[in-house]
């Protein structure tokens, strides 16, 4: 603002006399004229200098912007080229098929990135990104286990192997519905530890492994899941791992402790064996409770078959009439001495809140579809039984 004001003043100001005396044109006009011309020259010089400085600033600003733009362009290009180079390296892949032999283990719960890092370290795949991209692009699930691989394999070939459960070895797969005897036999085979050592570990109540409410029986106390038994050093370690996970699961589901926990495991194992269907677990538990309340025998073929060592469909009349079988709930009232297998989460949860209803009977009328019908009277039960026989002529 001050510069504009000075410029305006210099252009338009005129010198006048204000000393109160009459002006003497002859004596003072040359003096005033000379002073005015000199002042205007100085103002004009200052104005030109300011204009030159402004032009210089504009030029310098333009040059600075140009230089920054050039530097920015080349800097961006360099960074982009570096990133592309890095990305090209990260997705590098071997052509395959590979050579040699690599025994590779995926642990339970291990993710694709962790697996990829181990594969790169073992020289199985060339880069982490090649493997994880193949997993993601093909929507694959990696299963725990011990696999036989090669060095310098193509990532997609490795993914195909690690996502195929039939090619996983070394890990013990425990599933809902399994029996403890079968699980221990598999554990022995996979670990190389003799079955006798498992039996010895469970002798005398399996102190330090099973909780007191198990009453010395491991049945029902093994948690479904995958276990790297090949890496475990003893039968005790394998059993402890499965029982520990079982207790943790029961606690997380809110299954009551003490005697009520064993009771829940027994009822859930029967429901698991009888229907193996989430839709019916709550109803089967209600049938068990209703029959116990009426002092009726449970009459469950699954329990008879467990005690006889056969599948329910293979039961004979002699087996059904065998009073020496403590698991024969056609003859003996009350619950079985122990669970008859491993119950899954849904069957266990059904013991906490079973479905309400008056049912006393149920029949799986179609073994292929699993359709099960429930009745609160014997007449309807007999109708359902006849339907079962018609639908399943090969049944008992």
Short mmCIF file of C-alpha atoms in Angstrom, two decimals:
data_model
loop_
_atom_site.label_atom_id
_atom_site.label_comp_id
_atom_site.label_asym_id
_atom_site.label_seq_id
_atom_site.Cartn_x
_atom_site.Cartn_y
_atom_site.Cartn_z
CA UNK A 1 0.00 0.00 0.00
CA UNK A 2 2.83 2.43 0.91
CA UNK A 3 4.59 1.85 -2.43
CA UNK A 4 1.40 2.67 -4.36
CA UNK A 5 0.88 5.78 -2.25
CA UNK A 6 4.41 7.06 -2.85
CA UNK A 7 4.04 6.42 -6.56
CA UNK A 8 0.75 8.30 -6.65
CA UNK A 9 2.27 11.17 -4.64
CA UNK A 10 5.27 11.43 -6.89
CA UNK A 11 3.10 11.62 -10.00
CA UNK A 12 0.54 14.13 -8.80
CA UNK A 13 2.14 16.28 -6.03
CA UNK A 14 2.78 19.98 -6.85
CA UNK A 15 5.03 22.31 -4.87
CA UNK A 16 3.37 25.47 -3.45
CA UNK A 17 4.44 28.28 -1.15
CA UNK A 18 2.75 28.72 2.22
CA UNK A 19 5.03 31.10 4.16
CA UNK A 20 2.50 33.94 4.09
CA UNK A 21 4.73 36.26 2.01
CA UNK A 22 3.87 37.41 -1.53
CA UNK A 23 5.57 35.10 -3.99
CA UNK A 24 8.42 36.47 -5.96
CA UNK A 25 8.29 34.72 -9.34
CA UNK A 26 11.50 36.27 -10.47
CA UNK A 27 13.52 35.03 -7.50
CA UNK A 28 11.94 31.63 -6.63
CA UNK A 29 10.42 30.02 -9.78
CA UNK A 30 13.67 28.49 -10.98
CA UNK A 31 14.35 27.08 -7.53
CA UNK A 32 10.97 25.35 -7.25
CA UNK A 33 11.10 24.06 -10.81
CA UNK A 34 14.50 22.49 -10.30
CA UNK A 35 13.41 20.81 -7.05
CA UNK A 36 10.25 19.39 -8.62
CA UNK A 37 12.05 17.90 -11.64
CA UNK A 38 14.67 16.29 -9.43
CA UNK A 39 12.02 14.72 -7.17
CA UNK A 40 10.13 13.31 -10.12
CA UNK A 41 13.27 11.75 -11.57
CA UNK A 42 14.07 10.04 -8.31
CA UNK A 43 10.49 8.71 -8.02
CA UNK A 44 10.58 7.44 -11.58
CA UNK A 45 13.89 5.70 -10.94
CA UNK A 46 12.51 4.04 -7.82
CA UNK A 47 9.42 2.89 -9.77
CA UNK A 48 11.54 1.38 -12.56
CA UNK A 49 13.72 -0.41 -10.00
CA UNK A 50 10.65 -1.91 -8.31
CA UNK A 51 9.30 -3.10 -11.65
CA UNK A 52 12.63 -4.72 -12.47
CA UNK A 53 12.68 -6.47 -9.08
CA UNK A 54 9.10 -7.71 -9.59
CA UNK A 55 9.91 -9.06 -13.03
CA UNK A 56 12.97 -10.80 -11.63
CA UNK A 57 10.89 -12.39 -8.88
CA UNK A 58 8.31 -13.64 -11.39
CA UNK A 59 11.02 -15.11 -13.59
CA UNK A 60 12.71 -16.76 -10.63
CA UNK A 61 9.37 -18.19 -9.44
CA UNK A 62 8.66 -19.65 -12.87
CA UNK A 63 12.14 -21.14 -13.04
CA UNK A 64 11.76 -22.62 -9.54
CA UNK A 65 8.40 -24.21 -10.40
CA UNK A 66 9.89 -25.62 -13.60
CA UNK A 67 12.89 -27.06 -11.77
CA UNK A 68 10.67 -28.62 -9.08
CA UNK A 69 8.40 -30.11 -11.74
CA UNK A 70 11.35 -31.65 -13.56
CA UNK A 71 12.86 -33.03 -10.35
CA UNK A 72 9.45 -34.34 -9.24
CA UNK A 73 8.83 -36.06 -12.57
CA UNK A 74 12.18 -37.81 -12.64
CA UNK A 75 11.89 -38.66 -8.92
CA UNK A 76 8.44 -40.19 -9.42
CA UNK A 77 9.64 -42.12 -12.44
CA UNK A 78 12.57 -43.49 -10.49
CA UNK A 79 10.42 -44.53 -7.53
CA UNK A 80 7.82 -46.10 -9.81
CA UNK A 81 10.48 -48.03 -11.68
CA UNK A 82 11.93 -49.24 -8.36
CA UNK A 83 8.52 -50.37 -7.12
CA UNK A 84 7.81 -52.20 -10.34
CA UNK A 85 11.18 -53.87 -10.05
CA UNK A 86 10.45 -54.88 -6.44
CA UNK A 87 6.98 -56.13 -7.37
CA UNK A 88 8.39 -58.13 -10.24
CA UNK A 89 10.81 -59.80 -7.84
CA UNK A 90 8.14 -60.47 -5.19
CA UNK A 91 5.88 -62.40 -7.57
CA UNK A 92 8.74 -64.33 -9.11
CA UNK A 93 7.92 -68.01 -9.47
CA UNK A 94 9.75 -71.17 -10.34
CA UNK A 95 8.52 -72.92 -13.50
CA UNK A 96 8.57 -76.33 -11.76
CA UNK A 97 8.22 -79.25 -11.53
CA UNK A 98 11.10 -79.12 -9.06
CA UNK A 99 13.67 -81.58 -7.79
CA UNK A 100 14.66 -83.48 -4.66
CA UNK A 101 12.40 -84.08 -1.65
CA UNK A 102 11.29 -81.70 1.11
CA UNK A 103 9.19 -82.82 4.09
CA UNK A 104 7.01 -79.83 4.89
CA UNK A 105 4.69 -79.31 7.87
CA UNK A 106 1.70 -76.97 8.22
CA UNK A 107 0.76 -76.51 11.85
CA UNK A 108 -2.82 -76.25 13.08
CA UNK A 109 -4.15 -72.72 12.62
CA UNK A 110 -1.19 -71.56 10.51
CA UNK A 111 -2.01 -68.89 7.92
CA UNK A 112 -0.99 -68.55 4.27
CA UNK A 113 1.67 -65.88 4.90
CA UNK A 114 3.40 -67.95 7.57
CA UNK A 115 3.28 -71.02 5.33
CA UNK A 116 4.65 -68.97 2.40
CA UNK A 117 7.59 -67.71 4.44
CA UNK A 118 8.48 -71.27 5.45
CA UNK A 119 8.19 -72.44 1.84
CA UNK A 120 10.54 -69.70 0.63
CA UNK A 121 13.04 -70.55 3.37
CA UNK A 122 12.92 -74.21 2.33
CA UNK A 123 13.46 -73.22 -1.34
CA UNK A 124 10.15 -74.83 -2.31
CA UNK A 125 8.66 -71.65 -3.83
CA UNK A 126 10.55 -68.62 -5.14
CA UNK A 127 8.55 -65.84 -3.44
CA UNK A 128 5.95 -65.27 -0.76
CA UNK A 129 3.66 -63.31 -3.10
CA UNK A 130 3.63 -66.03 -5.73
CA UNK A 131 2.29 -68.51 -3.16
CA UNK A 132 -0.19 -66.24 -1.35
CA UNK A 133 -1.53 -64.93 -4.68
CA UNK A 134 -2.13 -68.49 -5.86
CA UNK A 135 -3.95 -69.31 -2.62
CA UNK A 136 -6.15 -66.22 -2.85
CA UNK A 137 -6.86 -66.39 -6.58
CA UNK A 138 -7.96 -70.03 -6.35
CA UNK A 139 -9.83 -69.65 -3.03
CA UNK A 140 -7.90 -72.53 -1.48
CA UNK A 141 -7.85 -73.77 2.13
CA UNK A 142 -4.52 -74.98 3.50
CA UNK A 143 -4.79 -78.03 5.75
CA UNK A 144 -2.45 -78.94 8.60
CA UNK A 145 -0.29 -81.95 8.05
CA UNK A 146 3.04 -83.21 6.83
CA UNK A 147 3.50 -83.08 3.05
CA UNK A 148 6.09 -84.36 0.61
CA UNK A 149 7.23 -81.50 -1.66
CA UNK A 150 10.18 -80.65 -3.92
CA UNK A 151 12.54 -77.72 -4.23
CA UNK A 152 11.87 -75.07 -6.93
CA UNK A 153 8.20 -75.95 -7.45
CA UNK A 154 5.67 -73.70 -9.18
CA UNK A 155 3.56 -71.95 -6.52
CA UNK A 156 0.23 -73.20 -7.88
CA UNK A 157 1.48 -76.81 -7.77
CA UNK A 158 2.40 -76.38 -4.11
CA UNK A 159 -1.01 -74.83 -3.34
CA UNK A 160 -2.79 -77.78 -5.00
CA UNK A 161 -0.92 -80.22 -2.75
CA UNK A 162 -1.29 -78.29 0.51
CA UNK A 163 -5.03 -77.84 -0.06
CA UNK A 164 -5.62 -81.58 -0.59
CA UNK A 165 -6.37 -83.29 2.73
CA UNK A 166 -5.75 -86.71 1.21
CA UNK A 167 -2.09 -85.76 0.76
CA UNK A 168 -1.62 -84.64 4.36
CA UNK A 169 0.21 -87.07 6.59
CA UNK A 170 1.61 -87.11 10.08
CA UNK A 171 -1.33 -85.25 11.62
CA UNK A 172 -4.01 -87.02 13.59
CA UNK A 173 -7.51 -85.94 12.57
CA UNK A 174 -10.04 -86.30 15.39
CA UNK A 175 -13.68 -85.84 14.39
CA UNK A 176 -17.02 -85.64 16.15
CA UNK A 177 -18.51 -89.12 16.33
CA UNK A 178 -15.14 -90.88 16.56
CA UNK A 179 -14.50 -93.47 19.26
CA UNK A 180 -11.50 -93.17 21.56
CA UNK A 181 -10.22 -96.65 20.66
CA UNK A 182 -10.06 -95.73 16.96
CA UNK A 183 -8.41 -92.39 17.70
CA UNK A 184 -5.69 -94.00 19.83
CA UNK A 185 -5.00 -96.62 17.17
CA UNK A 186 -4.50 -93.90 14.57
CA UNK A 187 -2.34 -91.89 16.97
CA UNK A 188 -0.15 -94.94 17.51
CA UNK A 189 0.24 -95.58 13.79
CA UNK A 190 1.05 -91.97 12.91
CA UNK A 191 3.40 -91.30 15.82
CA UNK A 192 5.17 -94.63 15.83
CA UNK A 193 4.43 -94.99 19.54
CA UNK A 194 3.08 -98.41 20.49
CA UNK A 195 -0.59 -98.72 21.43
CA UNK A 196 0.45 -100.39 24.69
CA UNK A 197 2.05 -97.12 25.79
CA UNK A 198 -1.24 -95.30 25.23
CA UNK A 199 -3.06 -97.94 27.26
CA UNK A 200 -0.43 -97.68 30.00
CA UNK A 201 -0.85 -93.90 30.10
CA UNK A 202 -4.59 -94.38 30.66
CA UNK A 203 -4.21 -97.07 33.31
CA UNK A 204 -5.07 -96.37 36.94
CA UNK A 205 -7.42 -93.52 36.09
CA UNK A 206 -4.97 -91.65 33.85
CA UNK A 207 -3.83 -89.45 36.72
CA UNK A 208 -2.59 -86.08 35.49
CA UNK A 209 -4.33 -86.46 32.14
CA UNK A 210 -8.07 -86.87 32.75
CA UNK A 211 -10.21 -84.82 35.15
CA UNK A 212 -11.81 -86.58 38.11
CA UNK A 213 -15.31 -86.49 36.58
CA UNK A 214 -14.12 -88.67 33.69
CA UNK A 215 -13.91 -91.58 36.14
CA UNK A 216 -10.81 -92.90 34.42
CA UNK A 217 -12.41 -93.24 30.96
CA UNK A 218 -11.00 -91.24 28.07
CA UNK A 219 -14.11 -91.76 25.91
CA UNK A 220 -15.70 -88.43 25.07
CA UNK A 221 -12.77 -86.46 26.48
CA UNK A 222 -10.77 -86.03 23.27
CA UNK A 223 -11.32 -82.77 21.42
CA UNK A 224 -11.93 -82.85 17.64
CA UNK A 225 -9.15 -81.25 15.64
CA UNK A 226 -5.78 -81.86 13.98
CA UNK A 227 -2.79 -82.90 16.08
CA UNK A 228 0.82 -83.14 14.97
CA UNK A 229 1.41 -86.39 16.84
CA UNK A 230 4.54 -87.10 14.83
CA UNK A 231 6.23 -84.18 16.57
CA UNK A 232 5.10 -85.27 20.04
CA UNK A 233 7.49 -87.46 22.01
CA UNK A 234 5.21 -89.64 24.10
CA UNK A 235 1.74 -91.14 24.48
CA UNK A 236 1.21 -88.99 27.56
CA UNK A 237 1.96 -85.83 25.58
CA UNK A 238 -0.48 -86.77 22.81
CA UNK A 239 -3.29 -87.67 25.22
CA UNK A 240 -2.70 -84.58 27.35
CA UNK A 241 -2.91 -82.31 24.29
CA UNK A 242 -6.29 -83.72 23.21
CA UNK A 243 -7.79 -83.75 26.71
CA UNK A 244 -6.53 -80.25 27.49
CA UNK A 245 -8.16 -78.87 24.34
CA UNK A 246 -11.36 -80.72 25.22
CA UNK A 247 -11.55 -79.13 28.65
CA UNK A 248 -10.85 -75.70 27.15
CA UNK A 249 -13.65 -76.20 24.63
CA UNK A 250 -16.14 -77.38 27.27
CA UNK A 251 -15.32 -74.33 29.39
CA UNK A 252 -15.76 -71.99 26.42
CA UNK A 253 -19.15 -73.52 25.57
CA UNK A 254 -20.34 -73.12 29.14
CA UNK A 255 -20.84 -76.84 29.81
CA UNK A 256 -21.36 -77.33 33.58
CA UNK A 257 -18.44 -78.83 35.52
CA UNK A 258 -18.23 -81.87 37.77
CA UNK A 259 -20.70 -84.73 37.43
CA UNK A 260 -23.01 -82.62 35.29
CA UNK A 261 -20.22 -82.29 32.71
CA UNK A 262 -19.85 -86.05 32.38
CA UNK A 263 -23.64 -86.34 32.11
CA UNK A 264 -23.66 -83.74 29.34
CA UNK A 265 -20.90 -85.58 27.48
CA UNK A 266 -22.87 -88.85 27.67
CA UNK A 267 -26.13 -87.34 26.36
CA UNK A 268 -24.34 -85.34 23.66
CA UNK A 269 -22.42 -88.43 22.49
CA UNK A 270 -25.69 -90.38 22.15
CA UNK A 271 -27.30 -87.55 20.17
CA UNK A 272 -24.20 -87.35 17.95
CA UNK A 273 -24.35 -91.09 17.26
CA UNK A 274 -28.13 -91.29 16.79
CA UNK A 275 -28.81 -88.44 14.37
CA UNK A 276 -25.57 -86.61 13.56
CA UNK A 277 -27.65 -83.65 12.44
CA UNK A 278 -27.79 -80.22 14.03
CA UNK A 279 -31.52 -79.98 13.35
CA UNK A 280 -32.30 -82.91 15.63
CA UNK A 281 -29.78 -82.73 18.49
CA UNK A 282 -32.03 -80.68 20.77
CA UNK A 283 -34.98 -83.03 20.23
CA UNK A 284 -32.93 -86.16 20.93
CA UNK A 285 -31.63 -84.64 24.18
CA UNK A 286 -35.25 -83.86 25.12
CA UNK A 287 -36.28 -87.48 24.42
CA UNK A 288 -33.46 -88.69 26.71
CA UNK A 289 -34.51 -86.33 29.49
CA UNK A 290 -38.20 -87.19 29.12
CA UNK A 291 -37.54 -90.92 29.27
CA UNK A 292 -35.25 -90.55 32.30
CA UNK A 293 -37.95 -88.49 34.02
CA UNK A 294 -40.49 -91.28 33.41
CA UNK A 295 -38.03 -93.99 34.56
CA UNK A 296 -38.05 -95.52 31.10
CA UNK A 297 -35.05 -97.25 29.54
CA UNK A 298 -33.47 -95.17 26.77
CA UNK A 299 -33.66 -97.98 24.22
CA UNK A 300 -30.95 -96.44 21.99
CA UNK A 301 -29.44 -98.76 19.38
CA UNK A 302 -26.31 -96.59 19.25
CA UNK A 303 -25.49 -97.44 22.86
CA UNK A 304 -26.08 -101.16 22.32
CA UNK A 305 -23.85 -101.13 19.26
CA UNK A 306 -21.09 -99.29 21.14
CA UNK A 307 -21.06 -101.90 23.89
CA UNK A 308 -21.19 -104.75 21.36
CA UNK A 309 -18.44 -103.24 19.23
CA UNK A 310 -20.51 -102.96 16.04
CA UNK A 311 -22.36 -100.29 14.13
CA UNK A 312 -26.08 -100.03 14.99
CA UNK A 313 -27.08 -101.24 11.52
CA UNK A 314 -25.18 -104.50 12.20
CA UNK A 315 -26.94 -105.32 15.49
CA UNK A 316 -28.49 -108.77 15.81
CA UNK A 317 -31.40 -109.76 18.01
CA UNK A 318 -28.98 -111.63 20.26
CA UNK A 319 -27.02 -108.41 20.78
CA UNK A 320 -30.19 -106.49 21.52
CA UNK A 321 -31.11 -109.09 24.17
CA UNK A 322 -27.64 -109.21 25.77
CA UNK A 323 -28.00 -108.11 29.38
CA UNK A 324 -24.24 -108.47 29.95
CA UNK A 325 -23.66 -105.41 27.80
CA UNK A 326 -23.60 -102.49 30.28
CA UNK A 327 -24.35 -100.13 27.39
CA UNK A 328 -27.53 -101.98 26.41
CA UNK A 329 -30.05 -99.25 27.16
CA UNK A 330 -32.88 -101.48 25.94
CA UNK A 331 -32.40 -103.44 29.13
CA UNK A 332 -30.53 -101.19 31.57
CA UNK A 333 -32.20 -97.96 32.68
CA UNK A 334 -30.42 -94.67 33.06
CA UNK A 335 -27.50 -93.23 31.16
CA UNK A 336 -24.59 -95.30 29.89
CA UNK A 337 -21.51 -95.72 32.13
CA UNK A 338 -19.48 -93.38 29.90
CA UNK A 339 -19.94 -91.36 26.72
CA UNK A 340 -20.14 -93.56 23.62
CA UNK A 341 -18.01 -91.32 21.42
CA UNK A 342 -16.83 -87.79 20.81
CA UNK A 343 -19.59 -85.20 20.67
CA UNK A 344 -19.31 -82.09 18.52
CA UNK A 345 -20.04 -78.54 19.62
CA UNK A 346 -23.67 -78.47 18.45
CA UNK A 347 -24.58 -81.67 20.27
CA UNK A 348 -22.91 -80.36 23.42
CA UNK A 349 -24.74 -77.03 23.23
CA UNK A 350 -28.03 -78.91 22.87
CA UNK A 351 -27.53 -80.33 26.39
CA UNK A 352 -27.56 -76.80 27.81
CA UNK A 353 -30.78 -75.76 26.12
CA UNK A 354 -32.63 -78.77 24.67
CA UNK A 355 -35.72 -78.18 22.58
CA UNK A 356 -39.01 -78.26 24.50
CA UNK A 357 -41.44 -81.03 23.62
CA UNK A 358 -43.26 -84.16 24.92
CA UNK A 359 -41.38 -86.63 22.69
CA UNK A 360 -40.51 -90.08 23.97
CA UNK A 361 -39.54 -91.79 20.71
CA UNK A 362 -37.74 -91.02 17.48
CA UNK A 363 -36.88 -92.98 14.35
CA UNK A 364 -34.53 -92.06 11.52
CA UNK A 365 -36.91 -93.12 8.79
CA UNK A 366 -34.49 -92.54 5.91
CA UNK A 367 -30.85 -93.49 6.42
CA UNK A 368 -29.79 -91.78 3.18
CA UNK A 369 -31.26 -88.36 3.93
CA UNK A 370 -31.10 -88.60 7.72
CA UNK A 371 -34.77 -87.63 8.05
CA UNK A 372 -35.86 -88.32 11.63
CA UNK A 373 -39.38 -88.29 13.03
CA UNK A 374 -40.38 -87.84 16.66
CA UNK A 375 -43.41 -89.16 18.56
CA UNK A 376 -44.91 -88.82 22.03
CA UNK A 377 -46.82 -92.12 21.89
CA UNK A 378 -46.02 -95.72 20.98
CA UNK A 379 -48.56 -95.99 18.15
CA UNK A 380 -46.89 -93.22 16.15
CA UNK A 381 -43.51 -94.71 17.00
CA UNK A 382 -44.53 -98.06 15.50
CA UNK A 383 -45.74 -96.31 12.34
CA UNK A 384 -42.38 -94.57 12.01
CA UNK A 385 -40.59 -97.87 12.65
CA UNK A 386 -42.52 -99.54 9.84
CA UNK A 387 -41.67 -96.62 7.56
CA UNK A 388 -38.01 -97.10 8.43
CA UNK A 389 -38.22 -100.79 7.47
CA UNK A 390 -39.86 -99.95 4.15
CA UNK A 391 -37.30 -97.29 3.30
CA UNK A 392 -34.31 -99.28 4.49
CA UNK A 393 -34.76 -102.98 3.71
CA UNK A 394 -31.07 -103.55 4.42
CA UNK A 395 -31.47 -102.20 7.96
CA UNK A 396 -31.84 -104.32 11.10
#
